[in-house]
Coordinates of C-alpha atoms in Angstrom, one line a residue:
Chain P
M263 CA 30.7 4.3 -75.9
E264 CA 30.3 2.4 -72.7
T265 CA 27.2 2.3 -70.4
I266 CA 27.9 3.1 -66.8
S267 CA 24.4 2.9 -65.5
I268 CA 20.8 2.8 -66.6
N269 CA 17.9 3.6 -64.3
R270 CA 14.2 3.6 -65.2
S271 CA 12.7 7.0 -64.3
F272 CA 9.4 8.6 -65.2
G273 CA 8.7 5.8 -67.7
G274 CA 11.9 6.4 -69.6
T275 CA 15.6 5.7 -68.8
Q276 CA 18.3 7.9 -67.2
G277 CA 21.6 6.6 -68.5
V278 CA 25.2 7.5 -67.8
Y279 CA 27.8 6.8 -70.4
K280 CA 31.5 7.3 -71.0
H281 CA 33.7 7.3 -74.1
A282 CA 37.3 8.1 -75.1
S283 CA 37.2 11.7 -76.4
T284 CA 39.5 12.8 -79.2
A285 CA 38.8 16.4 -78.5
T286 CA 40.0 16.3 -74.9
G287 CA 42.3 13.3 -75.1
T288 CA 40.5 11.9 -72.0
E289 CA 37.6 9.7 -71.1
M290 CA 34.5 11.8 -70.9
T291 CA 31.3 11.0 -69.0
F292 CA 27.8 12.3 -69.9
A293 CA 24.2 11.5 -69.0
V294 CA 21.2 11.1 -71.3
Y295 CA 17.6 10.9 -70.3
L296 CA 15.5 9.1 -72.9
P297 CA 11.8 9.7 -72.5
P298 CA 9.3 6.8 -72.9
Q299 CA 8.7 7.8 -76.5
A300 CA 12.3 6.7 -77.4
E301 CA 11.2 3.1 -77.1
A302 CA 8.9 3.3 -80.1
P303 CA 10.3 1.7 -83.2
G304 CA 11.9 4.3 -85.5
A305 CA 11.6 7.1 -82.9
K306 CA 13.6 10.3 -83.7
L307 CA 13.2 12.7 -80.8
P308 CA 14.3 16.3 -80.2
I309 CA 17.2 17.1 -77.9
L310 CA 17.7 19.6 -75.1
W311 CA 21.3 20.2 -74.1
Y312 CA 22.0 21.3 -70.5
L313 CA 25.5 22.7 -69.8
S314 CA 26.4 22.8 -66.1
G315 CA 28.1 25.3 -64.0
L316 CA 31.4 25.6 -62.1
T317 CA 32.4 22.5 -60.0
C318 CA 29.6 20.4 -61.5
T319 CA 29.8 17.1 -63.4
H320 CA 27.0 15.5 -65.4
A321 CA 25.5 14.3 -62.1
N322 CA 24.4 17.5 -60.5
V323 CA 21.5 18.3 -62.8
M324 CA 20.8 14.6 -63.3
E325 CA 20.2 14.2 -59.6
K326 CA 18.7 17.6 -58.7
G327 CA 17.5 19.2 -61.9
E328 CA 13.9 17.8 -61.9
Y329 CA 13.8 17.7 -65.7
R330 CA 12.5 14.2 -66.3
R331 CA 8.8 14.7 -65.7
A332 CA 8.4 17.3 -68.4
C333 CA 10.8 15.5 -70.8
A334 CA 8.9 12.3 -70.4
E335 CA 5.6 14.1 -71.0
L336 CA 6.8 15.9 -74.1
G337 CA 9.2 13.3 -75.6
I338 CA 12.4 15.3 -75.3
I339 CA 15.9 13.7 -74.9
F340 CA 17.9 15.6 -72.2
I341 CA 21.7 15.6 -72.4
C342 CA 24.0 16.5 -69.5
P343 CA 27.7 16.7 -70.5
D344 CA 30.6 17.1 -68.0
T345 CA 32.1 20.6 -67.5
S346 CA 35.8 19.7 -68.2
P347 CA 38.1 16.9 -69.0
R348 CA 39.0 14.7 -65.9
G349 CA 41.9 12.5 -64.9
D350 CA 45.2 12.4 -63.1
D351 CA 47.0 13.5 -66.2
V352 CA 44.8 16.6 -66.8
P353 CA 46.3 19.9 -65.5
D354 CA 44.4 21.5 -62.7
D355 CA 44.3 24.7 -60.7
G356 CA 43.9 25.0 -57.0
G357 CA 40.7 26.9 -57.3
Y358 CA 37.1 25.8 -58.1
D359 CA 36.8 28.3 -60.9
F360 CA 39.6 27.2 -63.3
G361 CA 40.8 23.8 -64.5
K362 CA 38.9 20.7 -63.7
G363 CA 35.1 21.3 -63.3
A364 CA 35.6 24.7 -65.0
G365 CA 36.2 24.3 -68.7
F366 CA 34.1 27.4 -69.6
Y367 CA 33.2 25.7 -73.0
V368 CA 36.2 27.2 -74.8
D369 CA 39.0 25.6 -76.8
A370 CA 42.1 26.5 -74.8
T371 CA 45.1 27.9 -76.7
Q372 CA 47.6 28.2 -73.8
A373 CA 49.8 25.5 -72.4
P374 CA 49.3 23.4 -70.4
W375 CA 45.5 23.8 -70.8
S376 CA 45.4 23.4 -74.6
Q377 CA 46.2 19.7 -74.5
N378 CA 42.9 18.7 -72.9
F379 CA 40.6 21.7 -72.4
Q380 CA 38.9 21.6 -75.8
M381 CA 35.4 21.8 -74.4
Y382 CA 34.0 24.0 -77.2
S383 CA 34.9 21.4 -79.8
Y384 CA 33.8 18.6 -77.6
I385 CA 30.3 20.0 -77.0
T386 CA 29.7 21.4 -80.5
E387 CA 31.3 18.6 -82.6
E388 CA 32.3 15.4 -80.9
L389 CA 29.5 14.8 -78.5
P390 CA 26.7 15.6 -81.0
G391 CA 28.3 12.9 -83.2
I392 CA 28.2 10.4 -80.3
I393 CA 24.6 11.3 -79.6
A394 CA 23.5 11.0 -83.2
D395 CA 25.2 7.6 -83.5
N396 CA 23.9 6.0 -80.3
F397 CA 20.5 7.5 -79.5
P398 CA 17.2 8.0 -81.3
A399 CA 17.9 11.7 -81.7
D400 CA 16.6 14.0 -84.3
M401 CA 19.7 16.3 -84.7
A402 CA 17.6 18.7 -86.8
R403 CA 15.7 19.6 -83.6
Q404 CA 18.2 20.7 -80.9
S405 CA 17.8 23.3 -78.2
I406 CA 20.3 24.3 -75.5
T407 CA 20.2 25.7 -71.9
G408 CA 22.6 25.8 -69.0
H409 CA 23.4 27.3 -65.6
S410 CA 25.9 29.9 -64.6
M411 CA 29.1 29.0 -66.5
G412 CA 26.9 26.6 -68.5
G413 CA 24.5 29.5 -69.2
H414 CA 27.4 31.3 -70.7
G415 CA 28.2 28.1 -72.6
A416 CA 24.6 27.8 -73.9
L417 CA 24.4 31.5 -75.0
T418 CA 27.8 31.6 -76.7
I419 CA 27.4 28.2 -78.4
A420 CA 24.0 29.2 -79.7
L421 CA 25.3 32.6 -80.9
K422 CA 28.3 31.0 -82.7
N423 CA 26.2 28.3 -84.4
P424 CA 23.3 30.0 -86.1
G425 CA 20.6 27.6 -87.3
V426 CA 21.8 24.7 -85.1
F427 CA 19.6 25.4 -82.1
R428 CA 15.8 26.0 -82.3
S429 CA 16.0 27.9 -79.0
V430 CA 18.3 28.9 -76.2
S431 CA 17.7 29.7 -72.5
A432 CA 19.8 30.0 -69.4
F433 CA 19.6 29.9 -65.6
A434 CA 21.7 32.7 -64.0
P435 CA 24.2 32.8 -66.8
I436 CA 27.6 34.5 -66.7
A437 CA 26.6 37.2 -69.2
S438 CA 30.1 38.3 -70.1
P439 CA 33.4 36.7 -69.1
L440 CA 35.1 39.9 -70.3
N441 CA 33.4 41.7 -67.5
C442 CA 33.7 39.5 -64.4
P443 CA 36.4 38.0 -62.2
W444 CA 35.5 34.4 -63.1
G445 CA 35.8 35.2 -66.8
H446 CA 39.1 37.0 -66.4
K447 CA 40.7 34.1 -64.5
A448 CA 39.4 31.4 -66.7
L449 CA 39.7 33.0 -70.2
G450 CA 43.0 34.6 -69.2
G451 CA 44.3 31.2 -68.4
Y452 CA 42.8 29.2 -71.3
L453 CA 43.2 31.9 -74.0
G454 CA 46.0 34.1 -72.8
V455 CA 46.2 37.8 -71.9
D456 CA 45.1 39.2 -75.3
Q457 CA 41.4 39.9 -74.7
A458 CA 40.7 40.1 -78.4
G459 CA 40.7 36.3 -78.4
W460 CA 38.1 36.2 -75.6
R461 CA 35.4 37.9 -77.8
A462 CA 34.6 34.6 -79.5
Y463 CA 33.5 33.2 -76.2
D464 CA 31.6 36.2 -74.7
S465 CA 27.9 36.5 -75.4
I466 CA 28.0 40.4 -75.2
A467 CA 31.0 40.7 -77.5
L468 CA 29.4 38.1 -80.0
I469 CA 26.2 40.2 -80.1
E470 CA 28.3 43.4 -80.5
D471 CA 30.2 41.7 -83.3
G472 CA 27.0 40.8 -85.2
A473 CA 25.8 37.4 -83.9
R474 CA 22.0 37.2 -83.6
L475 CA 19.3 35.0 -82.0
P476 CA 15.6 35.5 -82.4
E477 CA 14.9 35.2 -78.7
I478 CA 16.4 34.2 -75.4
L479 CA 14.8 33.1 -72.1
V480 CA 16.8 33.8 -68.9
D481 CA 15.7 33.2 -65.3
Q482 CA 17.9 34.8 -62.6
G483 CA 17.5 34.6 -58.8
A484 CA 17.3 38.1 -57.4
A485 CA 19.0 36.9 -54.2
D486 CA 21.9 35.2 -56.0
N487 CA 25.2 35.9 -54.3
F488 CA 27.0 36.1 -57.6
L489 CA 24.5 38.4 -59.3
V490 CA 26.3 41.7 -59.0
E491 CA 30.0 40.7 -59.3
Q492 CA 29.9 37.8 -61.7
L493 CA 26.6 37.3 -63.6
K494 CA 25.5 40.8 -64.7
P495 CA 22.3 40.1 -66.6
E496 CA 22.0 43.8 -67.2
L497 CA 24.8 43.6 -69.7
L498 CA 22.9 40.9 -71.7
Q499 CA 19.8 43.0 -71.4
A500 CA 21.5 46.1 -72.9
A501 CA 23.2 44.1 -75.7
C502 CA 19.9 42.4 -76.6
E503 CA 18.0 45.7 -76.6
K504 CA 20.5 47.3 -78.9
A505 CA 20.6 44.3 -81.2
G506 CA 16.9 43.7 -81.4
I507 CA 17.1 40.3 -79.7
A508 CA 13.9 39.4 -77.8
L509 CA 15.3 38.6 -74.3
T510 CA 12.9 37.5 -71.6
L511 CA 14.8 38.2 -68.4
R512 CA 12.8 37.1 -65.3
M513 CA 14.3 38.2 -62.0
Q514 CA 13.0 35.7 -59.5
P515 CA 12.6 37.3 -56.0
G516 CA 14.3 35.4 -53.2
Y517 CA 16.0 32.8 -55.3
D518 CA 19.7 32.0 -55.0
H519 CA 22.2 30.3 -57.3
S520 CA 21.5 26.7 -56.3
Y521 CA 19.6 23.8 -57.7
Y522 CA 16.7 24.8 -55.5
F523 CA 16.4 27.7 -57.9
I524 CA 17.1 25.7 -61.1
S525 CA 14.7 22.9 -60.3
S526 CA 11.9 25.5 -59.6
F527 CA 12.0 26.8 -63.1
M528 CA 13.3 23.7 -65.0
D529 CA 9.8 22.7 -66.0
D530 CA 9.1 26.1 -67.5
H531 CA 12.3 25.9 -69.5
V532 CA 11.7 22.4 -70.8
R533 CA 8.2 23.4 -71.9
W534 CA 9.4 26.6 -73.5
H535 CA 12.0 24.7 -75.5
G536 CA 9.4 22.0 -76.2
A537 CA 7.1 24.5 -77.8
R538 CA 9.9 25.3 -80.3
L539 CA 11.1 21.7 -80.8
I540 CA 7.9 19.8 -81.3
Chain O
M282 CA 16.4 24.8 -32.9
E283 CA 19.1 26.3 -35.1
T284 CA 18.7 27.0 -38.8
I285 CA 21.4 25.5 -41.0
S286 CA 20.2 26.7 -44.4
I287 CA 17.2 28.2 -46.1
N288 CA 16.7 28.1 -49.9
R289 CA 13.8 29.5 -51.8
S290 CA 12.3 26.7 -54.0
F291 CA 9.0 26.4 -55.9
G292 CA 7.8 29.6 -54.3
G293 CA 8.3 28.3 -50.8
T294 CA 11.4 27.6 -48.6
Q295 CA 13.5 24.5 -48.2
G296 CA 15.1 24.6 -44.8
V297 CA 17.5 22.5 -42.9
Y298 CA 17.6 22.7 -39.1
K299 CA 19.3 21.1 -36.1
H300 CA 18.5 20.7 -32.5
A301 CA 19.8 19.0 -29.4
S302 CA 17.6 15.8 -29.0
T303 CA 16.7 14.5 -25.6
A304 CA 15.6 11.2 -27.2
T305 CA 18.9 10.4 -28.8
G306 CA 21.2 12.4 -26.7
T307 CA 22.8 13.9 -29.8
E308 CA 22.3 16.8 -32.2
M309 CA 19.7 15.8 -34.8
T310 CA 19.4 17.4 -38.3
F311 CA 16.1 17.5 -40.3
A312 CA 14.7 19.3 -43.3
V313 CA 11.4 21.0 -43.7
Y314 CA 9.8 22.3 -46.9
L315 CA 7.4 25.1 -46.3
P316 CA 5.1 25.7 -49.3
P317 CA 4.2 29.3 -50.4
Q318 CA 0.9 29.1 -48.4
A319 CA 3.0 29.0 -45.2
E320 CA 3.7 32.7 -45.6
A321 CA 0.0 33.7 -45.2
P322 CA -0.7 35.1 -41.7
G323 CA -2.2 32.5 -39.4
A324 CA -1.5 29.6 -41.8
K325 CA -1.8 26.1 -40.4
L326 CA -0.9 23.6 -43.0
P327 CA -1.0 19.8 -43.2
I328 CA 2.2 17.7 -42.9
L329 CA 3.6 14.8 -44.8
W330 CA 6.4 13.0 -43.1
Y331 CA 9.0 11.1 -45.2
L332 CA 11.2 8.5 -43.5
S333 CA 14.4 7.7 -45.4
G334 CA 16.1 4.4 -46.1
L335 CA 19.4 2.8 -45.1
T336 CA 22.5 5.0 -45.5
C337 CA 20.4 8.2 -46.0
T338 CA 20.3 11.4 -44.1
H339 CA 17.7 14.1 -44.4
A340 CA 19.5 15.3 -47.5
N341 CA 18.8 12.4 -50.0
V342 CA 15.1 13.0 -50.5
M343 CA 15.6 16.7 -50.1
E344 CA 17.9 16.8 -53.1
K345 CA 16.5 14.0 -55.2
G346 CA 12.9 13.4 -54.1
E347 CA 11.1 15.9 -56.3
Y348 CA 8.4 16.6 -53.8
R349 CA 8.4 20.3 -53.8
R350 CA 6.3 21.0 -56.9
A351 CA 3.3 19.1 -55.6
C352 CA 3.7 20.3 -52.0
A353 CA 3.8 23.9 -53.3
E354 CA 0.7 23.4 -55.3
L355 CA -1.3 21.8 -52.6
G356 CA 0.1 23.6 -49.5
I357 CA 1.7 20.7 -47.7
I358 CA 4.6 20.9 -45.3
F359 CA 7.1 18.1 -46.1
I360 CA 9.4 16.8 -43.3
C361 CA 12.6 14.8 -43.8
P362 CA 14.2 13.5 -40.6
D363 CA 17.6 11.8 -40.4
T364 CA 17.7 8.0 -40.1
S365 CA 19.8 7.7 -36.9
P366 CA 21.7 9.6 -34.3
R367 CA 25.1 10.9 -35.5
G368 CA 28.4 11.9 -33.9
D369 CA 31.8 10.5 -32.9
D370 CA 30.3 9.3 -29.5
V371 CA 27.5 7.3 -31.1
P372 CA 28.2 3.6 -31.4
D373 CA 28.4 2.3 -35.0
D374 CA 28.7 -1.0 -36.9
G375 CA 31.0 -1.6 -39.8
G376 CA 28.1 -2.3 -42.2
Y377 CA 25.7 0.1 -43.9
D378 CA 22.7 -1.7 -42.5
F379 CA 23.1 -1.3 -38.8
G380 CA 24.2 1.6 -36.6
K381 CA 24.6 5.1 -38.0
G382 CA 22.3 5.6 -41.0
A383 CA 20.3 2.6 -40.1
G384 CA 18.2 3.4 -37.0
F385 CA 15.2 1.3 -38.2
Y386 CA 12.8 3.6 -36.3
V387 CA 12.9 1.5 -33.2
D388 CA 13.8 2.3 -29.5
A389 CA 16.9 0.1 -28.9
T390 CA 16.9 -1.8 -25.6
Q391 CA 20.4 -3.4 -26.0
A392 CA 23.8 -1.8 -25.0
P393 CA 25.5 0.0 -26.4
W394 CA 22.7 1.0 -28.9
S395 CA 20.1 1.9 -26.3
Q396 CA 21.9 5.0 -25.2
N397 CA 21.3 6.9 -28.5
F398 CA 19.2 4.8 -30.9
Q399 CA 15.8 5.9 -29.7
M400 CA 14.5 6.7 -33.2
Y401 CA 10.9 5.6 -32.6
S402 CA 10.5 8.1 -29.7
Y403 CA 12.4 10.7 -31.6
I404 CA 10.1 10.5 -34.7
T405 CA 6.8 10.0 -32.9
E406 CA 7.2 12.2 -29.9
E407 CA 10.1 14.6 -29.8
L408 CA 10.3 15.8 -33.4
P409 CA 6.5 16.4 -33.8
G410 CA 6.8 18.7 -30.8
I411 CA 9.7 20.6 -32.4
I412 CA 7.6 20.9 -35.6
A413 CA 4.5 22.1 -33.8
D414 CA 6.5 24.7 -31.9
N415 CA 8.4 26.2 -34.8
F416 CA 6.4 25.8 -38.0
P417 CA 2.9 26.7 -39.2
A418 CA 1.8 23.1 -38.9
D419 CA -1.6 21.7 -38.3
M420 CA -0.7 18.7 -36.2
A421 CA -4.3 17.4 -36.6
R422 CA -3.5 16.8 -40.3
Q423 CA -0.5 14.5 -40.6
S424 CA 0.3 11.8 -43.1
I425 CA 3.4 9.6 -43.4
T426 CA 5.4 7.9 -46.1
G427 CA 8.9 6.5 -46.5
H428 CA 11.3 4.4 -48.6
S429 CA 12.7 1.0 -47.8
M430 CA 13.7 1.0 -44.1
G431 CA 11.7 4.3 -44.0
G432 CA 8.7 2.5 -45.6
H433 CA 8.9 0.0 -42.7
G434 CA 9.1 3.0 -40.4
A435 CA 6.1 4.7 -42.0
L436 CA 4.0 1.5 -41.9
T437 CA 4.8 0.5 -38.3
I438 CA 4.5 4.0 -36.9
A439 CA 1.1 4.4 -38.6
L440 CA 0.0 1.0 -37.3
K441 CA 1.1 1.8 -33.8
N442 CA -0.4 5.2 -33.6
P443 CA -4.1 4.9 -34.7
G444 CA -5.7 8.2 -35.4
V445 CA -2.5 10.2 -35.7
F446 CA -2.1 9.9 -39.4
R447 CA -4.7 10.5 -42.0
S448 CA -2.9 8.3 -44.5
V449 CA 0.2 6.1 -45.0
S450 CA 2.1 5.1 -48.1
A451 CA 5.5 3.6 -48.8
F452 CA 8.0 3.2 -51.6
A453 CA 9.6 -0.3 -51.7
P454 CA 9.1 -0.8 -47.9
I455 CA 10.8 -3.5 -45.9
A456 CA 7.5 -5.4 -45.2
S457 CA 8.7 -7.5 -42.3
P458 CA 12.0 -7.2 -40.4
L459 CA 11.1 -10.6 -38.8
N460 CA 11.4 -12.1 -42.3
C461 CA 14.5 -10.6 -43.9
P462 CA 18.3 -10.4 -43.3
W463 CA 18.3 -6.6 -42.8
G464 CA 15.7 -7.0 -40.1
H465 CA 17.4 -9.8 -38.3
K466 CA 20.7 -8.0 -38.2
A467 CA 19.2 -4.6 -37.1
L468 CA 16.4 -5.7 -34.8
G469 CA 18.6 -8.5 -33.3
G470 CA 21.2 -5.8 -32.5
Y471 CA 18.9 -3.1 -31.2
L472 CA 16.3 -5.3 -29.5
G473 CA 18.1 -8.5 -28.6
V474 CA 17.6 -12.1 -29.7
D475 CA 14.1 -12.6 -28.3
Q476 CA 12.0 -12.1 -31.4
A477 CA 8.9 -11.5 -29.3
G478 CA 10.2 -8.0 -28.8
W479 CA 10.5 -7.4 -32.5
R480 CA 6.7 -7.8 -33.2
A481 CA 6.1 -4.2 -32.0
Y482 CA 8.2 -3.0 -35.0
D483 CA 7.1 -5.4 -37.7
S484 CA 4.1 -4.3 -39.9
I485 CA 3.0 -7.9 -40.5
A486 CA 3.2 -8.9 -36.9
L487 CA 1.4 -5.7 -35.9
I488 CA -1.4 -6.5 -38.3
E489 CA -1.5 -10.1 -37.0
D490 CA -1.7 -8.7 -33.5
G491 CA -4.7 -6.6 -34.3
A492 CA -3.4 -3.2 -35.6
R493 CA -5.5 -1.8 -38.4
L494 CA -5.4 1.0 -41.0
P495 CA -8.1 1.8 -43.5
E496 CA -5.9 1.8 -46.5
I497 CA -2.2 1.7 -47.6
L498 CA -0.6 2.8 -50.9
V499 CA 2.7 1.0 -51.9
D500 CA 4.8 1.4 -55.0
Q501 CA 7.4 -1.2 -55.6
G502 CA 9.9 -1.5 -58.4
A503 CA 9.7 -4.8 -60.1
A504 CA 13.4 -4.7 -61.0
D505 CA 14.4 -3.8 -57.4
N506 CA 17.5 -5.8 -56.4
F507 CA 16.2 -6.1 -52.9
L508 CA 12.7 -7.2 -53.7
V509 CA 12.9 -11.0 -53.2
E510 CA 15.3 -11.2 -50.2
Q511 CA 14.6 -8.1 -48.2
L512 CA 11.4 -6.3 -49.1
K513 CA 8.8 -9.0 -49.7
P514 CA 5.6 -7.0 -50.4
E515 CA 3.7 -10.3 -50.8
L516 CA 3.8 -10.7 -47.0
L517 CA 2.2 -7.3 -46.6
Q518 CA -0.3 -8.1 -49.3
A519 CA -1.3 -11.4 -47.6
A520 CA -1.6 -9.8 -44.1
C521 CA -3.7 -6.9 -45.5
E522 CA -6.0 -9.3 -47.3
K523 CA -6.5 -11.3 -44.2
A524 CA -7.1 -8.2 -42.1
G525 CA -9.4 -6.4 -44.5
I526 CA -6.9 -3.5 -45.0
A527 CA -7.3 -1.9 -48.5
L528 CA -3.7 -2.2 -49.8
T529 CA -3.0 -0.7 -53.2
L530 CA 0.3 -2.4 -54.2
R531 CA 1.6 -1.2 -57.6
M532 CA 4.4 -3.3 -59.0
Q533 CA 6.2 -0.9 -61.4
P534 CA 7.9 -2.6 -64.3
G535 CA 11.6 -1.9 -64.8
Y536 CA 12.1 0.3 -61.7
D537 CA 14.8 -0.3 -59.2
H538 CA 15.4 0.8 -55.6
S539 CA 16.9 4.2 -56.3
Y540 CA 15.6 7.8 -56.2
Y541 CA 15.1 7.5 -59.9
F542 CA 12.2 5.2 -58.9
I543 CA 11.1 7.3 -55.9
S544 CA 11.0 10.6 -57.7
S545 CA 9.0 9.1 -60.6
F546 CA 6.1 8.3 -58.2
M547 CA 6.6 11.0 -55.5
D548 CA 4.1 13.3 -57.2
D549 CA 1.4 10.6 -57.1
H550 CA 2.1 10.0 -53.4
V551 CA 2.0 13.6 -52.4
R552 CA -1.4 14.0 -54.3
W553 CA -2.8 10.8 -52.8
H554 CA -2.0 12.1 -49.3
G555 CA -3.1 15.6 -50.2
A556 CA -6.6 14.2 -51.1
R557 CA -6.8 12.9 -47.5
L558 CA -5.2 15.9 -45.8
I559 CA -6.9 18.9 -47.4

């Protein structure tokens, strides 16, 4: 692991790091905020993962997410992975919604994507190992959140890994790739045309197939341009009701899909996770 | 005035606007955060100006400054101007520290800069008129802050306009253009070689020449790369001591010149101004 930058912020340190990933076969960049409590000898602090949305790198939430104040106060490590492998040798698509910047947190099975787009394994196996080895992290206390495609990632990863995460929340998540154009393009490309294979990466299908979480917090902007066609929180709501999952879905009047929305409710999410992590 | 974008954030609205400026002879872009209190009928809210540093536009602090939470809570309008005129017809310099993105908040007297680089008049006369005409602003309650070149701008503008601002603060300000390479390059270019003309835009010289403020708050990163050569808060400290100005200069250990530093102390500054505005 190589350090790209370290900046003091809110009494802790915002770092950016890179490492050679075996999962993706590329260099991967990620950001970690260490709160001031990390400097105490022997510190082992809880972790909040944040998975970003389409087009984003680690940097978007790091610059605009406004998570550091609450993490510094509560003593939470905040981790921001990239959304896909990068590099000249990595295959790409002309669009913003497939290929680089759009890994969808799946392990691709279809050529040419399968060579590098192993983001599920990267996020759930490889990067946690890097974090455990290099930071004062208590891997028994992890929670996860994300935005849009990253909300989909947070929900599906939590549903597929029972017991790993103390809590899961999302900002304007893609509720069901099986039921939206973004999902059809990306999962069709990464996993092939047989939609049976997509069910392992669809929060609604996972719940239908028996996966459970005790509770989920979701904030959704009511003025989000992607709400009706792509995000469809009503599908998550119906699935959670049927399965007895306590979903708190907050429709936020006037808010759109941007970081102006995310940053407005980030503090709430950090504190909600903090109450379950600390 | 034309609206470029409006995003709901922290219960209020973050807007970006542009207008044809008579001071600069160009289109100028600026950002205004209106807190939720602005939506009340007949609202007249206090203003906090934030002047940005070298290379910045209105967008840097808007995206990374983390001012909206406190402004929303206290009911303060936050205004982010650009740092220079822009456009293909505006003269520029090859460097980052003179020309576009580096207006230094002066009225240039030297060709070719004098045609467009009238940032002092723009910030102190033209833009306040635009704000008063278009937003629910109480122009009797204004305060000002800024970063680096914008800290220089905030200090000099407050010193030159007694009674206009209830309070002034700065993040890592350039204390004295007369005494640093950035200042020599920029003021030499905009105002000519006769340094007598620079004294009207130098906080130390203004204080020496009799300008007074009741108090100033300054935060300065102790690990700021520009501290020794360019910023020189010790000059401001000495001038304030001699003049009886109550300067609170907080050297912040480990902090650099970035928005990771600014955002860490933005809340403090907004609240400090709020106590004097409300």
